[in-house]
Amino acid sequence: MIVHSWVVSTVESTVSQDCIFCRIIAGEIPSAKIYDHGGVYAFLDIAPVNKGHALVVPKKHHATLFDLPPDLGRELLVALKTVGQAVMTATGATGLNVGMNNFEAAGQLVHHAHFHLVPRHVGDGLTLWTQHAYDSVEDMQKLAQAIRSAIG
Ligand code: 5GP
Ligand code: ZN
């Protein structure tokens, strides 16, 4: 994900003292708000992958996916669908990527859980990630078994 260096420095300076998204939701920092219903807020990303790139966030501070209360799931899904459709309509996009970065290893810069909605256009040239093959079918099945065991 492309993030301008001044945005990164803004994020880094607030992570240690405060949460930038909590401050945006509280109205202390201006944002291009597009949705505010119940426990969910959405605004435009300041450094969009494509214009209209939106962030959907719980109003209460939760750091990652794993901290989100399951009860918020319905409201979040409604927000993702409503905002996602509106972003597509307003930008003329014919596709939409929904993404979430959790923890630094996955590129999470702001430690307030958020979903990225990125409007897509045919031929816009954005490549999200590179895929690879497993060493073997057995290798793939072994990992599937390990994940099933972790689920319990
Ligand atoms: P992450 O890498 O944590 O998933 O993404 C954080 C996103 O927040 C980035 O895409 C970045 O551009 C966006 N962002 C960081 N600071 C601000 C800000 O002050 N205002 C807005 N609107 N977006 C921000
Ligand atoms: Zn927060």
Tab-separated table of C-alpha atoms and ligand atoms in Angstrom:
chain	number	residue	atom	x	y	z
A	1	MET	CA	0.000	0.000	0.000
A	2	ILE	CA	1.331	3.417	-0.963
A	3	VAL	CA	1.502	5.793	2.003
A	4	HIS	CA	3.138	9.195	1.645
A	5	SER	CA	6.038	9.678	4.027
A	6	TRP	CA	4.408	12.621	5.816
A	7	VAL	CA	1.368	10.481	6.586
A	8	VAL	CA	3.587	7.750	7.998
A	9	SER	CA	5.360	10.262	10.210
A	10	THR	CA	2.013	11.635	11.396
A	11	VAL	CA	0.875	8.134	12.275
A	12	GLU	CA	4.116	7.242	14.005
A	13	SER	CA	4.048	10.369	16.135
A	14	THR	CA	0.493	9.696	17.305
A	15	VAL	CA	0.813	5.962	17.952
A	16	SER	CA	2.996	6.538	20.983
A	17	GLN	CA	0.810	9.268	22.531
A	18	ASP	CA	-2.660	8.897	21.137
A	19	CYS	CA	-4.802	7.194	18.487
A	20	ILE	CA	-5.290	9.265	15.349
A	21	PHE	CA	-8.516	7.485	14.377
A	22	CYS	CA	-10.033	8.039	17.854
A	23	ARG	CA	-9.221	11.729	17.413
A	24	ILE	CA	-10.793	11.780	13.938
A	25	ILE	CA	-13.958	10.088	15.249
A	26	ALA	CA	-14.090	12.587	18.149
A	27	GLY	CA	-13.852	15.453	15.636
A	28	GLU	CA	-10.518	16.679	17.028
A	29	ILE	CA	-8.849	16.070	13.668
A	30	PRO	CA	-10.787	16.872	10.482
A	31	SER	CA	-11.790	14.070	8.131
A	32	ALA	CA	-13.794	13.679	4.940
A	33	LYS	CA	-16.602	11.843	6.758
A	34	ILE	CA	-18.905	9.694	4.651
A	35	TYR	CA	-20.766	7.519	7.186
A	36	ASP	CA	-21.687	7.794	10.857
A	37	HIS	CA	-24.191	5.243	12.142
A	38	GLY	CA	-24.384	3.473	15.498
A	39	GLY	CA	-20.945	2.206	16.408
A	40	VAL	CA	-19.367	2.651	12.976
A	41	TYR	CA	-17.699	5.607	11.248
A	42	ALA	CA	-16.209	5.915	7.765
A	43	PHE	CA	-14.050	8.545	6.071
A	44	LEU	CA	-11.800	8.911	3.063
A	45	ASP	CA	-8.207	7.713	3.358
A	46	ILE	CA	-5.865	10.708	3.138
A	47	ALA	CA	-3.496	8.808	0.811
A	48	PRO	CA	-5.818	6.837	-1.460
A	49	VAL	CA	-4.788	3.837	-3.490
A	50	ASN	CA	-7.503	5.031	-5.888
A	51	LYS	CA	-9.675	8.125	-5.369
A	52	GLY	CA	-12.606	7.246	-3.115
A	53	HIS	CA	-10.527	4.816	-1.007
A	54	ALA	CA	-12.464	4.753	2.279
A	55	LEU	CA	-11.781	3.515	5.798
A	56	VAL	CA	-14.567	1.901	7.822
A	57	VAL	CA	-13.815	1.888	11.548
A	58	PRO	CA	-15.506	0.974	14.821
A	59	LYS	CA	-16.050	4.145	16.869
A	60	LYS	CA	-14.661	2.497	19.984
A	61	HIS	CA	-10.941	1.810	20.064
A	62	HIS	CA	-10.096	-1.809	19.275
A	63	ALA	CA	-6.580	-2.491	17.988
A	64	THR	CA	-7.098	-5.354	15.538
A	65	LEU	CA	-9.655	-7.766	14.087
A	66	PHE	CA	-9.080	-10.012	17.076
A	67	ASP	CA	-10.157	-7.312	19.519
A	68	LEU	CA	-13.454	-6.537	17.767
A	69	PRO	CA	-16.553	-7.612	19.705
A	70	PRO	CA	-18.492	-10.169	17.593
A	71	ASP	CA	-21.685	-8.243	18.391
A	72	LEU	CA	-20.407	-5.421	16.211
A	73	GLY	CA	-20.223	-7.758	13.229
A	74	ARG	CA	-23.668	-7.018	11.817
A	75	GLU	CA	-23.233	-3.254	12.007
A	76	LEU	CA	-19.809	-3.496	10.417
A	77	LEU	CA	-21.097	-5.662	7.566
A	78	VAL	CA	-23.976	-3.249	6.907
A	79	ALA	CA	-21.489	-0.351	6.881
A	80	LEU	CA	-19.074	-2.161	4.558
A	81	LYS	CA	-21.877	-2.929	2.100
A	82	THR	CA	-23.487	0.537	2.293
A	83	VAL	CA	-20.256	2.521	2.073
A	84	GLY	CA	-18.761	0.128	-0.475
A	85	GLN	CA	-21.749	0.475	-2.801
A	86	ALA	CA	-21.769	4.269	-2.406
A	87	VAL	CA	-18.024	4.512	-3.118
A	88	MET	CA	-18.503	2.472	-6.293
A	89	THR	CA	-21.471	4.599	-7.405
A	90	ALA	CA	-19.773	7.929	-6.693
A	91	THR	CA	-16.480	6.998	-8.366
A	92	GLY	CA	-17.902	4.990	-11.251
A	93	ALA	CA	-15.845	2.007	-10.121
A	94	THR	CA	-16.781	-1.427	-11.400
A	95	GLY	CA	-14.946	-3.301	-8.636
A	96	LEU	CA	-14.142	-2.979	-4.959
A	97	ASN	CA	-11.398	-4.455	-2.788
A	98	VAL	CA	-12.051	-4.873	0.934
A	99	GLY	CA	-8.897	-5.210	2.995
A	100	MET	CA	-7.700	-5.184	6.566
A	101	ASN	CA	-4.136	-5.068	7.854
A	102	ASN	CA	-3.581	-6.608	11.285
A	103	PHE	CA	-0.299	-6.077	13.173
A	104	GLU	CA	2.912	-4.528	11.825
A	105	ALA	CA	3.893	-7.650	9.871
A	106	ALA	CA	0.776	-7.163	7.742
A	107	GLY	CA	1.395	-3.453	7.238
A	108	GLN	CA	-0.892	-2.060	9.955
A	109	LEU	CA	0.207	1.532	10.611
A	110	VAL	CA	-2.761	2.751	12.640
A	111	HIS	CA	-3.531	0.520	15.591
A	112	HIS	CA	-7.253	1.161	15.581
A	113	ALA	CA	-8.964	-1.652	13.639
A	114	HIS	CA	-10.145	-0.513	10.213
A	115	PHE	CA	-11.274	-1.899	6.883
A	116	HIS	CA	-10.023	-0.441	3.606
A	117	LEU	CA	-12.546	-0.081	0.783
A	118	VAL	CA	-10.672	0.507	-2.472
A	119	PRO	CA	-12.694	1.274	-5.600
A	120	ARG	CA	-11.342	-0.501	-8.673
A	121	HIS	CA	-11.473	0.190	-12.374
A	122	VAL	CA	-10.664	-2.254	-15.159
A	123	GLY	CA	-7.024	-1.747	-16.140
A	124	ASP	CA	-6.150	0.528	-13.199
A	125	GLY	CA	-2.882	-1.384	-12.844
A	126	LEU	CA	-3.127	-2.051	-9.113
A	127	THR	CA	-1.581	-5.353	-8.085
A	128	LEU	CA	-2.476	-6.364	-4.573
A	129	TRP	CA	-0.218	-9.330	-3.957
A	130	THR	CA	1.769	-12.048	-5.632
A	131	GLN	CA	0.632	-15.652	-5.298
A	132	HIS	CA	2.822	-18.737	-4.980
A	133	ALA	CA	2.432	-22.510	-5.210
A	134	TYR	CA	2.660	-24.993	-2.312
A	135	ASP	CA	5.566	-27.418	-2.481
A	136	SER	CA	3.054	-30.270	-2.850
A	137	VAL	CA	-0.598	-31.181	-2.278
A	138	GLU	CA	0.533	-33.006	0.892
A	139	ASP	CA	2.197	-29.845	2.145
A	140	MET	CA	-1.056	-27.934	1.562
A	141	GLN	CA	-3.170	-30.619	3.271
A	142	LYS	CA	-0.793	-30.724	6.250
A	143	LEU	CA	-1.187	-26.987	6.770
A	144	ALA	CA	-4.976	-27.237	6.409
A	145	GLN	CA	-4.919	-29.886	9.164
A	146	ALA	CA	-2.804	-27.630	11.408
A	147	ILE	CA	-5.269	-24.766	10.894
A	148	ARG	CA	-8.286	-27.014	11.610
A	149	SER	CA	-6.543	-28.122	14.815
A	150	ALA	CA	-5.932	-24.486	15.783
A	151	ILE	CA	-9.640	-23.761	15.289
A	152	GLY	CA	-10.351	-26.638	17.643
B	1	5GP	P1	-3.063	0.648	7.733
B	1	5GP	O1	-1.737	0.487	7.053
B	1	5GP	O2	-2.927	0.870	9.213
B	1	5GP	O3	-4.006	-0.458	7.379
B	1	5GP	O4	-3.700	1.934	7.076
B	1	5GP	C1	-3.827	3.157	7.712
B	1	5GP	C2	-4.382	4.124	6.695
B	1	5GP	O5	-4.731	5.320	7.365
B	1	5GP	C3	-3.392	4.509	5.582
B	1	5GP	O6	-3.912	4.103	4.325
B	1	5GP	C4	-3.259	6.028	5.714
B	1	5GP	O7	-3.198	6.677	4.468
B	1	5GP	C5	-4.498	6.411	6.501
B	1	5GP	N1	-4.294	7.575	7.354
B	1	5GP	C6	-3.272	7.782	8.219
B	1	5GP	N2	-3.426	8.963	8.854
B	1	5GP	C7	-4.567	9.505	8.385
B	1	5GP	C8	-5.243	10.722	8.658
B	1	5GP	O8	-4.837	11.547	9.466
B	1	5GP	N3	-6.414	10.941	7.985
B	1	5GP	C9	-6.904	10.053	7.072
B	1	5GP	N4	-8.064	10.361	6.462
B	1	5GP	N5	-6.284	8.885	6.785
B	1	5GP	C10	-5.122	8.622	7.427
B	2	ZN	ZN	-8.448	4.506	18.396
